[in-house]
Short mmCIF file of C-alpha atoms and ligand atoms in Angstrom, two decimals:
data_model
loop_
_atom_site.label_atom_id
_atom_site.label_comp_id
_atom_site.label_asym_id
_atom_site.label_seq_id
_atom_site.Cartn_x
_atom_site.Cartn_y
_atom_site.Cartn_z
CA MET A 1 -0.22 0.07 0.06
CA SER A 2 1.58 3.18 -1.53
CA HIS A 3 1.53 6.76 0.32
CA LYS A 4 1.73 8.64 -2.98
CA THR A 5 -1.20 10.48 -4.18
CA ASN A 6 -1.50 12.69 -7.50
CA CYS A 7 -3.16 15.75 -5.52
CA SER A 8 -1.81 18.84 -4.00
CA LYS A 9 -1.70 19.40 -0.42
CA GLU A 10 -4.87 21.87 -0.53
CA GLU A 11 -7.04 19.45 -2.50
CA GLU A 12 -6.00 16.38 -0.19
CA ALA A 13 -7.43 18.79 2.61
CA LEU A 14 -10.37 19.41 0.91
CA LEU A 15 -10.94 15.54 0.05
CA LEU A 16 -10.25 14.69 3.50
CA GLU A 17 -12.90 17.15 4.96
CA LYS A 18 -15.56 16.52 2.49
CA CYS A 19 -16.03 12.98 2.82
CA GLN A 20 -16.25 13.23 6.82
CA GLU A 21 -18.85 16.11 6.28
CA ALA A 22 -21.04 13.73 3.25
CA LYS A 23 -21.21 11.41 5.79
CA ARG A 24 -23.65 13.37 7.92
CA HIS A 25 -26.53 12.85 4.74
CA SER A 26 -26.11 9.03 5.00
CA TYR A 27 -29.38 7.30 4.75
CA SER A 28 -28.47 3.74 6.18
CA PRO A 29 -31.12 2.94 8.71
CA TYR A 30 -30.60 -0.75 8.23
CA SER A 31 -26.94 -1.40 8.56
CA HIS A 32 -26.68 1.90 10.79
CA PHE A 33 -23.12 2.14 8.99
CA PRO A 34 -22.71 5.85 7.75
CA VAL A 35 -20.33 6.13 4.73
CA GLY A 36 -19.39 9.58 2.89
CA ALA A 37 -17.09 10.12 -0.43
CA ALA A 38 -15.77 13.13 -1.80
CA LEU A 39 -14.35 12.94 -5.55
CA LEU A 40 -12.61 15.19 -7.26
CA THR A 41 -12.69 15.62 -11.24
CA LYS A 42 -9.59 15.98 -13.27
CA GLU A 43 -11.18 19.21 -13.75
CA GLY A 44 -11.20 20.31 -10.34
CA LYS A 45 -14.61 20.00 -9.25
CA LEU A 46 -15.81 18.19 -6.24
CA TYR A 47 -18.64 15.89 -5.75
CA THR A 48 -19.52 14.28 -2.50
CA GLY A 49 -21.68 11.38 -1.82
CA CYS A 50 -23.40 8.87 1.00
CA ASN A 51 -24.75 5.49 0.97
CA VAL A 52 -28.30 5.64 0.28
CA GLU A 53 -30.09 2.43 1.31
CA ASN A 54 -33.44 1.15 0.82
CA ALA A 55 -35.77 -1.48 2.18
CA ALA A 56 -35.31 -3.52 -0.73
CA TYR A 57 -31.63 -3.92 -0.05
CA PRO A 58 -30.05 -4.67 -3.15
CA THR A 59 -31.50 -1.05 -4.36
CA SER A 60 -29.06 0.44 -1.93
CA LEU A 61 -26.20 2.67 -3.42
CA CYS A 62 -23.14 2.92 -1.87
CA ALA A 63 -21.30 6.45 -1.02
CA GLU A 64 -18.71 6.17 -3.64
CA ARG A 65 -20.80 5.46 -6.41
CA THR A 66 -23.39 8.04 -5.51
CA ALA A 67 -20.76 10.76 -5.98
CA ILE A 68 -19.53 9.28 -9.28
CA VAL A 69 -22.86 9.11 -10.49
CA LYS A 70 -23.55 12.61 -9.32
CA ALA A 71 -20.27 13.71 -11.37
CA VAL A 72 -20.85 11.65 -14.49
CA SER A 73 -24.51 13.08 -14.95
CA GLU A 74 -22.96 16.51 -14.80
CA GLY A 75 -20.63 15.57 -17.52
CA HIS A 76 -17.45 14.51 -15.75
CA ARG A 77 -15.62 11.27 -16.76
CA GLU A 78 -12.29 11.49 -15.47
CA PHE A 79 -11.44 11.48 -11.71
CA LYS A 80 -8.15 12.49 -9.83
CA ALA A 81 -9.27 11.13 -6.59
CA ILE A 82 -11.78 10.00 -4.14
CA ALA A 83 -11.77 9.92 -0.21
CA ILE A 84 -14.13 7.65 1.90
CA SER A 85 -15.19 8.29 5.37
CA SER A 86 -16.93 5.81 7.87
CA ASN A 87 -17.24 6.00 11.44
CA LEU A 88 -14.75 2.86 11.70
CA THR A 89 -11.71 3.60 14.23
CA ASP A 90 -9.98 -0.01 13.92
CA SER A 91 -9.17 0.01 10.43
CA PHE A 92 -9.17 2.07 6.70
CA ILE A 93 -12.55 2.28 5.20
CA SER A 94 -12.06 0.18 2.04
CA PRO A 95 -14.31 0.63 -1.04
CA CYS A 96 -16.55 -2.64 -1.78
CA GLY A 97 -15.96 -4.41 -5.07
CA GLY A 98 -18.86 -3.13 -6.76
CA CYS A 99 -17.25 0.40 -6.28
CA ARG A 100 -14.02 -0.55 -7.09
CA GLN A 101 -15.49 -1.89 -10.74
CA MET A 102 -17.22 1.55 -11.08
CA MET A 103 -14.17 3.31 -10.36
CA ALA A 104 -12.28 1.38 -12.98
CA GLU A 105 -14.47 2.18 -15.43
CA PHE A 106 -13.58 5.71 -15.41
CA SER A 107 -10.02 6.08 -13.70
CA LEU A 108 -7.85 3.33 -12.87
CA ASP A 109 -4.80 5.72 -11.80
CA MET A 110 -7.35 7.82 -9.47
CA THR A 111 -5.80 8.01 -5.73
CA VAL A 112 -8.21 6.68 -3.28
CA TYR A 113 -8.08 7.74 0.45
CA MET A 114 -9.53 5.42 2.86
CA THR A 115 -9.85 7.11 6.10
CA LYS A 116 -10.55 6.04 10.00
CA ALA A 117 -13.12 7.91 11.92
CA ASP A 118 -10.19 9.72 13.91
CA GLY A 119 -9.16 11.45 10.48
CA SER A 120 -6.05 9.33 9.88
CA PHE A 121 -5.49 7.81 6.19
CA GLN A 122 -4.14 5.50 3.79
CA THR A 123 -3.79 6.24 -0.25
CA THR A 124 -3.97 3.70 -2.73
CA THR A 125 -5.06 3.41 -6.82
CA VAL A 126 -8.09 1.80 -7.90
CA ASP A 127 -5.26 0.11 -10.17
CA GLU A 128 -3.88 -1.68 -6.74
CA LEU A 129 -7.59 -2.37 -5.39
CA LEU A 130 -8.80 -4.03 -8.38
CA PRO A 131 -5.64 -6.01 -10.23
CA PHE A 132 -6.53 -7.12 -13.67
CA ALA A 133 -9.80 -4.88 -13.83
CA PHE A 134 -12.30 -5.55 -16.59
CA THR A 135 -12.47 -2.01 -18.24
CA PRO A 136 -13.60 -0.26 -21.59
CA VAL A 137 -10.18 -0.66 -23.08
CA ARG A 138 -9.94 -4.55 -22.09
CA MET A 139 -13.55 -4.81 -23.64
CA LYS A 140 -12.27 -3.59 -26.84
CA GLU A 141 -9.10 -5.51 -26.86
CA ASN A 142 -8.71 -9.43 -28.31
CA ARG A 143 -12.32 -9.93 -29.07
CA LEU A 144 -13.02 -12.96 -31.23
CA ASP A 145 -15.95 -10.89 -33.03
CA GLY A 146 -13.47 -8.15 -33.88
CA PRO A 147 -14.61 -4.34 -33.65
CA SER A 148 -16.37 -4.46 -37.20
CA GLN A 149 -18.90 -6.87 -35.57
CA GLN A 150 -19.62 -4.65 -32.26
CA GLY A 151 -22.80 -2.97 -32.43
CA ALA A 152 -24.09 -5.44 -35.23
CA SER A 153 -26.97 -7.53 -34.19
ZN1 ZN B 201 -19.48 0.07 -2.73
#
């Protein structure tokens, strides 16, 4: 696990502050496990997200994906970093497999800040969290049906 980041000190401070704030809006009446996320686009825009649960459990959305969906729906597809917060004190909050896949779709190289409730953090990248990721690039490579067949049915 590296401690490298592609963010400036100011960006890092903002991400760490905003991911803690985002947790306050968490709707988690079932898990009672609030999570917050702050996502920085390559253009420098910041989007926050919280987990939004549902009585139909699989409908629930994680904080990281909430932030990504907000950003993508406003025209951003390239991300520099994401910070995640929870109330865990004994370990750094780590994104679930579904969120890792969603991050990999857009930015394998983005920095992921995994925090503890006390504000301490570890950094990694999506690439490190999801080795051999299935990405749009990989989907296009080495297809048996070839690129000319894509979209034909
Ligand atoms: Zn998740």
